[in-house]
Amino acid sequence: MNILRLLRNIINYFGFDISKFDTSLLDDKRFYKSYHSDSLLNKVFYNIGAGDFKHQYWTNIDYETNHYKNVQSKNMIHHDLMELSDIPLESNSAEVFYSSHTIEHISNEAVQKMVSECYRILKSNGVIRLTTPNFQLYYDAYKRNDILMWDWDINRYSKKRKFEKYYTKAFDKFSIEQIFLYQFASQLSQITKDNSTKKYSDNEIKEIFNTYSMDDAFDYFIGKCKFNSTYPGNHINWYTKDKLIKILKDAGFKDIRISSFGQSYHIPLRNKLYFDNTHPSYSIYIEAVK
């Protein structure tokens, strides 16, 4: 096995998808030729909830926690989205905002504030791109009893060294109800060791989803969730195409497009080495222009 194939397999194991490792993507200066040199020098491209993301033209915005401190950039902008405070950047100063698999970890109020702040900070014709799990896809899988929708989670977190810190037992020991609930209301599921709230039984989960519409059932459960900084990996929210469009419209965006993996209208965001590579098989992508 050559080195590039080994690297690709390692990356895929951790939930990222790079089907063919294209070495030309490592140096992507050509993707930024349309931007003024000041924008590149001042790194006015922002990744919110960036984790270990690194790029010469980008600035990371993230919430510093012990959970992620070993991978977070030392030069990031520290910002707690749950405080509902302004992002410490000037209005009309940013070229692009990108956020991948972050908004499912925070409340509706925090997401609306974040997106509204992005609108304020973006220059005219600036871009925001969001990606998050597709909960319409998840809901449909649950309704048809398709537990293998979460095959990646089940395989990864059924190994003792992977689950014993945060989870009560291996994922392959849980029902589809518990695995489904974990995806959007983690702390309510019997999977997690987070005991800050009530745990729901399989029958209780079934009853809610048999009684309410999809949106109302999701909202019922996330209404019982509380952000717990001890477990920042918890999901406490859900998103569909319609919910994301409403959030962007309420923030002021009008030019809104549902997108797909690697299919941004904006050249830098099509570099799959840096963007769109977290769980693309069950993610939704959306972008908007100010």
Short mmCIF file of C-alpha atoms in Angstrom, two decimals:
data_model
loop_
_atom_site.label_atom_id
_atom_site.label_comp_id
_atom_site.label_asym_id
_atom_site.label_seq_id
_atom_site.Cartn_x
_atom_site.Cartn_y
_atom_site.Cartn_z
CA MET A 1 0.00 0.00 0.00
CA ASN A 2 1.51 3.36 -0.99
CA ILE A 3 1.72 6.30 1.41
CA LEU A 4 -1.08 8.33 -0.21
CA ARG A 5 -3.48 5.39 -0.11
CA LEU A 6 -2.63 4.73 3.53
CA LEU A 7 -3.22 8.40 4.37
CA ARG A 8 -6.56 8.36 2.55
CA ASN A 9 -7.67 5.25 4.45
CA ILE A 10 -6.74 6.81 7.79
CA ILE A 11 -8.67 9.99 6.95
CA ASN A 12 -11.72 7.99 5.84
CA TYR A 13 -11.62 5.97 9.08
CA PHE A 14 -12.08 9.13 11.11
CA GLY A 15 -15.24 10.07 9.23
CA PHE A 16 -13.81 12.27 6.50
CA ASP A 17 -14.19 11.48 2.84
CA ILE A 18 -11.34 11.93 0.42
CA SER A 19 -11.96 9.31 -2.24
CA LYS A 20 -8.90 10.27 -4.26
CA PHE A 21 -6.13 12.21 -2.61
CA ASP A 22 -5.34 14.99 -5.08
CA THR A 23 -1.95 16.47 -4.17
CA SER A 24 -2.69 19.56 -6.29
CA LEU A 25 -5.22 20.61 -3.64
CA LEU A 26 -2.48 21.08 -1.05
CA ASP A 27 -1.40 24.30 -2.75
CA ASP A 28 -4.66 26.02 -3.68
CA LYS A 29 -3.50 29.61 -4.17
CA ARG A 30 -5.08 29.51 -7.62
CA PHE A 31 -8.50 29.26 -5.95
CA TYR A 32 -8.04 32.70 -4.36
CA LYS A 33 -6.92 34.72 -7.40
CA SER A 34 -10.17 36.72 -7.50
CA TYR A 35 -9.63 38.12 -3.98
CA HIS A 36 -7.72 41.27 -3.12
CA SER A 37 -4.28 40.71 -1.62
CA ASP A 38 -5.37 42.51 1.57
CA SER A 39 -8.08 39.90 2.13
CA LEU A 40 -5.50 37.14 1.87
CA LEU A 41 -2.98 38.93 4.07
CA ASN A 42 -5.56 39.72 6.75
CA LYS A 43 -7.08 36.23 6.57
CA VAL A 44 -10.68 37.47 6.38
CA PHE A 45 -12.00 33.99 5.58
CA TYR A 46 -13.48 32.49 8.75
CA ASN A 47 -14.18 28.92 9.81
CA ILE A 48 -16.58 28.73 12.77
CA GLY A 49 -16.17 25.65 14.95
CA ALA A 50 -12.97 24.92 13.09
CA GLY A 51 -11.33 22.33 15.34
CA ASP A 52 -7.96 21.40 13.83
CA PHE A 53 -8.54 23.25 10.53
CA LYS A 54 -5.49 25.11 9.19
CA HIS A 55 -5.17 27.19 6.03
CA GLN A 56 -2.87 30.07 5.19
CA TYR A 57 -5.72 32.45 4.28
CA TRP A 58 -8.23 31.42 6.93
CA THR A 59 -8.88 32.41 10.55
CA ASN A 60 -10.48 29.94 12.96
CA ILE A 61 -13.29 30.91 15.33
CA ASP A 62 -13.93 28.36 18.05
CA TYR A 63 -14.91 27.68 21.64
CA GLU A 64 -11.93 26.58 23.69
CA THR A 65 -12.63 23.43 25.71
CA ASN A 66 -10.56 20.65 27.25
CA HIS A 67 -12.40 18.28 24.92
CA TYR A 68 -10.90 19.87 21.79
CA LYS A 69 -7.85 21.77 23.09
CA ASN A 70 -5.31 19.32 21.69
CA VAL A 71 -6.43 19.97 18.12
CA GLN A 72 -7.49 23.62 18.23
CA SER A 73 -5.35 26.34 16.68
CA LYS A 74 -3.38 28.46 19.14
CA ASN A 75 -4.16 31.59 17.07
CA MET A 76 -7.92 31.16 16.81
CA ILE A 77 -10.52 33.74 17.83
CA HIS A 78 -12.07 32.45 21.06
CA HIS A 79 -15.84 32.83 20.92
CA ASP A 80 -18.61 31.04 22.80
CA LEU A 81 -21.62 30.93 20.49
CA MET A 82 -23.90 29.98 23.38
CA GLU A 83 -23.28 33.36 25.05
CA LEU A 84 -25.26 34.99 22.19
CA SER A 85 -22.68 37.79 22.03
CA ASP A 86 -21.35 39.60 18.97
CA ILE A 87 -18.50 37.96 17.09
CA PRO A 88 -15.55 40.34 17.66
CA LEU A 89 -15.09 41.39 14.04
CA GLU A 90 -15.88 44.61 12.17
CA SER A 91 -18.97 44.90 10.00
CA ASN A 92 -18.53 44.48 6.23
CA SER A 93 -15.03 43.05 6.62
CA ALA A 94 -15.21 39.31 5.78
CA GLU A 95 -15.10 37.51 2.45
CA VAL A 96 -16.37 34.07 3.51
CA PHE A 97 -17.79 32.25 6.52
CA TYR A 98 -17.79 28.46 6.62
CA SER A 99 -19.10 26.19 9.36
CA SER A 100 -19.14 22.40 9.22
CA HIS A 101 -20.94 20.16 11.71
CA THR A 102 -21.06 22.85 14.39
CA ILE A 103 -24.62 24.16 14.48
CA GLU A 104 -26.08 20.85 15.67
CA HIS A 105 -24.13 21.40 18.91
CA ILE A 106 -25.83 24.70 19.83
CA SER A 107 -29.33 26.07 20.45
CA ASN A 108 -31.70 27.65 17.94
CA GLU A 109 -31.06 31.08 19.49
CA ALA A 110 -27.29 30.63 19.22
CA VAL A 111 -27.48 29.55 15.58
CA GLN A 112 -29.70 32.48 14.63
CA LYS A 113 -27.32 34.89 16.38
CA MET A 114 -24.31 33.29 14.67
CA VAL A 115 -25.82 33.52 11.18
CA SER A 116 -27.03 37.09 11.79
CA GLU A 117 -23.52 38.03 12.91
CA CYS A 118 -22.07 36.47 9.76
CA TYR A 119 -24.44 38.62 7.69
CA ARG A 120 -23.32 41.74 9.57
CA ILE A 121 -19.63 40.98 9.16
CA LEU A 122 -19.65 39.86 5.53
CA LYS A 123 -18.80 42.30 2.76
CA SER A 124 -21.35 42.84 0.02
CA ASN A 125 -21.34 39.63 -2.09
CA GLY A 126 -19.66 37.78 0.77
CA VAL A 127 -20.52 34.11 1.20
CA ILE A 128 -21.65 31.83 4.01
CA ARG A 129 -21.64 28.04 3.65
CA LEU A 130 -23.07 25.69 6.27
CA THR A 131 -23.01 21.92 6.48
CA THR A 132 -24.67 19.75 9.12
CA PRO A 133 -26.30 16.32 9.39
CA ASN A 134 -29.40 16.00 7.21
CA PHE A 135 -32.17 15.21 9.68
CA GLN A 136 -34.78 14.58 7.00
CA LEU A 137 -32.52 11.74 5.89
CA TYR A 138 -32.18 10.54 9.49
CA TYR A 139 -35.93 10.73 10.15
CA ASP A 140 -36.75 8.76 7.00
CA ALA A 141 -34.18 6.10 7.99
CA TYR A 142 -35.71 5.82 11.46
CA LYS A 143 -39.22 5.47 10.06
CA ARG A 144 -38.16 2.56 7.83
CA ASN A 145 -36.13 0.96 10.67
CA ASP A 146 -32.83 1.43 8.79
CA ILE A 147 -30.32 1.30 11.66
CA LEU A 148 -27.42 0.99 9.21
CA MET A 149 -27.86 4.67 8.36
CA TRP A 150 -25.56 5.04 11.39
CA ASP A 151 -23.24 2.18 10.48
CA TRP A 152 -20.18 4.43 10.82
CA ASP A 153 -21.10 5.36 14.41
CA ILE A 154 -21.96 1.78 15.29
CA ASN A 155 -18.67 0.39 13.96
CA ARG A 156 -16.50 3.10 15.46
CA TYR A 157 -18.12 3.32 18.89
CA SER A 158 -18.50 -0.39 19.47
CA LYS A 159 -14.78 -0.63 20.22
CA LYS A 160 -14.12 -0.33 23.96
CA ARG A 161 -11.36 2.26 23.73
CA LYS A 162 -13.67 4.47 21.64
CA PHE A 163 -16.84 4.39 23.73
CA GLU A 164 -15.87 3.90 27.37
CA LYS A 165 -15.07 7.57 28.14
CA TYR A 166 -18.37 9.14 27.04
CA TYR A 167 -20.82 6.28 26.44
CA THR A 168 -22.45 3.73 28.73
CA LYS A 169 -21.78 0.77 26.46
CA ALA A 170 -20.96 -0.15 22.88
CA PHE A 171 -23.20 1.38 20.18
CA ASP A 172 -24.04 -2.04 18.75
CA LYS A 173 -25.86 -2.82 22.01
CA PHE A 174 -28.40 -0.01 21.54
CA SER A 175 -31.73 0.14 19.71
CA ILE A 176 -32.42 2.30 16.68
CA GLU A 177 -34.48 4.58 18.96
CA GLN A 178 -31.49 5.36 21.17
CA ILE A 179 -29.08 5.81 18.25
CA PHE A 180 -31.55 8.06 16.42
CA LEU A 181 -32.23 10.20 19.52
CA TYR A 182 -28.50 10.52 20.14
CA GLN A 183 -28.08 12.27 16.77
CA PHE A 184 -30.05 15.39 17.79
CA ALA A 185 -30.67 15.16 21.56
CA SER A 186 -27.62 13.26 22.74
CA GLN A 187 -28.02 13.82 26.47
CA LEU A 188 -31.55 12.37 26.45
CA SER A 189 -30.33 9.10 24.97
CA GLN A 190 -29.34 6.15 27.14
CA ILE A 191 -26.09 6.04 25.15
CA THR A 192 -24.32 8.97 26.79
CA LYS A 193 -22.91 9.22 30.31
CA ASP A 194 -24.22 12.80 30.51
CA ASN A 195 -26.79 12.52 33.31
CA SER A 196 -27.81 16.19 33.36
CA THR A 197 -31.34 15.41 32.12
CA LYS A 198 -33.94 12.64 31.95
CA LYS A 199 -33.18 9.61 29.79
CA TYR A 200 -35.91 8.45 27.42
CA SER A 201 -36.91 4.83 26.90
CA ASP A 202 -37.45 3.27 23.48
CA ASN A 203 -41.22 3.30 24.02
CA GLU A 204 -41.23 6.99 24.98
CA ILE A 205 -39.26 7.87 21.84
CA LYS A 206 -41.61 5.82 19.66
CA GLU A 207 -44.66 7.45 21.21
CA ILE A 208 -43.43 11.00 20.55
CA PHE A 209 -42.59 10.26 16.91
CA ASN A 210 -45.88 8.42 16.40
CA THR A 211 -47.86 11.30 17.93
CA TYR A 212 -46.22 14.43 16.52
CA SER A 213 -45.08 15.63 13.12
CA MET A 214 -41.37 15.32 12.36
CA ASP A 215 -40.59 18.97 13.19
CA ASP A 216 -42.68 18.97 16.36
CA ALA A 217 -41.15 15.71 17.58
CA PHE A 218 -37.63 17.02 17.03
CA ASP A 219 -38.53 20.26 18.81
CA TYR A 220 -40.08 18.37 21.71
CA PHE A 221 -36.82 16.58 22.42
CA ILE A 222 -34.39 19.46 21.86
CA GLY A 223 -36.60 21.54 24.16
CA LYS A 224 -35.53 19.16 26.93
CA CYS A 225 -31.81 19.59 26.18
CA LYS A 226 -29.37 21.91 27.89
CA PHE A 227 -25.91 22.77 26.61
CA ASN A 228 -23.37 20.98 28.80
CA SER A 229 -19.79 22.21 28.40
CA THR A 230 -18.52 18.96 29.93
CA TYR A 231 -19.91 17.16 26.88
CA PRO A 232 -19.40 19.65 24.00
CA GLY A 233 -19.69 16.81 21.50
CA ASN A 234 -23.38 16.40 22.35
CA HIS A 235 -25.89 17.26 19.64
CA ILE A 236 -28.75 19.45 20.85
CA ASN A 237 -30.34 20.48 17.56
CA TRP A 238 -31.62 19.31 14.17
CA TYR A 239 -31.76 20.77 10.65
CA THR A 240 -33.52 20.23 7.37
CA LYS A 241 -33.43 22.23 4.15
CA ASP A 242 -36.46 24.29 5.14
CA LYS A 243 -35.19 25.08 8.64
CA LEU A 244 -31.81 26.24 7.30
CA ILE A 245 -33.42 28.43 4.63
CA LYS A 246 -35.56 30.14 7.27
CA ILE A 247 -32.54 30.82 9.50
CA LEU A 248 -30.65 32.41 6.61
CA LYS A 249 -33.66 34.48 5.49
CA ASP A 250 -34.27 35.72 9.03
CA ALA A 251 -30.64 36.86 9.16
CA GLY A 252 -31.11 38.94 5.99
CA PHE A 253 -29.78 36.64 3.26
CA LYS A 254 -31.81 36.51 0.05
CA ASP A 255 -29.59 34.63 -2.44
CA ILE A 256 -29.77 31.16 -0.85
CA ARG A 257 -28.89 27.86 -2.54
CA ILE A 258 -29.09 24.26 -1.41
CA SER A 259 -25.78 22.74 -2.42
CA SER A 260 -24.08 19.34 -2.44
CA PHE A 261 -20.74 17.83 -1.51
CA GLY A 262 -17.94 19.72 -3.26
CA GLN A 263 -20.39 21.74 -5.39
CA SER A 264 -20.10 25.25 -3.97
CA TYR A 265 -20.64 28.15 -6.35
CA HIS A 266 -17.55 29.72 -4.75
CA ILE A 267 -14.19 28.43 -5.90
CA PRO A 268 -12.19 28.19 -2.61
CA LEU A 269 -14.97 26.16 -0.99
CA ARG A 270 -14.74 23.46 -3.67
CA ASN A 271 -11.40 22.25 -2.33
CA LYS A 272 -12.54 18.99 -0.72
CA LEU A 273 -9.22 18.60 1.07
CA TYR A 274 -10.31 21.47 3.34
CA PHE A 275 -14.09 21.67 3.00
CA ASP A 276 -17.20 19.45 2.93
CA ASN A 277 -15.28 16.34 3.98
CA THR A 278 -17.07 15.48 7.25
CA HIS A 279 -19.62 12.68 6.75
CA PRO A 280 -20.73 13.79 3.25
CA SER A 281 -22.94 10.72 2.85
CA TYR A 282 -25.44 12.08 5.38
CA SER A 283 -24.84 15.83 5.38
CA ILE A 284 -26.84 18.72 3.98
CA TYR A 285 -25.07 21.70 2.38
CA ILE A 286 -26.41 25.22 1.99
CA GLU A 287 -24.86 28.56 1.09
CA ALA A 288 -25.95 32.16 0.74
CA VAL A 289 -24.60 35.43 -0.60
CA LYS A 290 -25.01 38.81 1.12
#
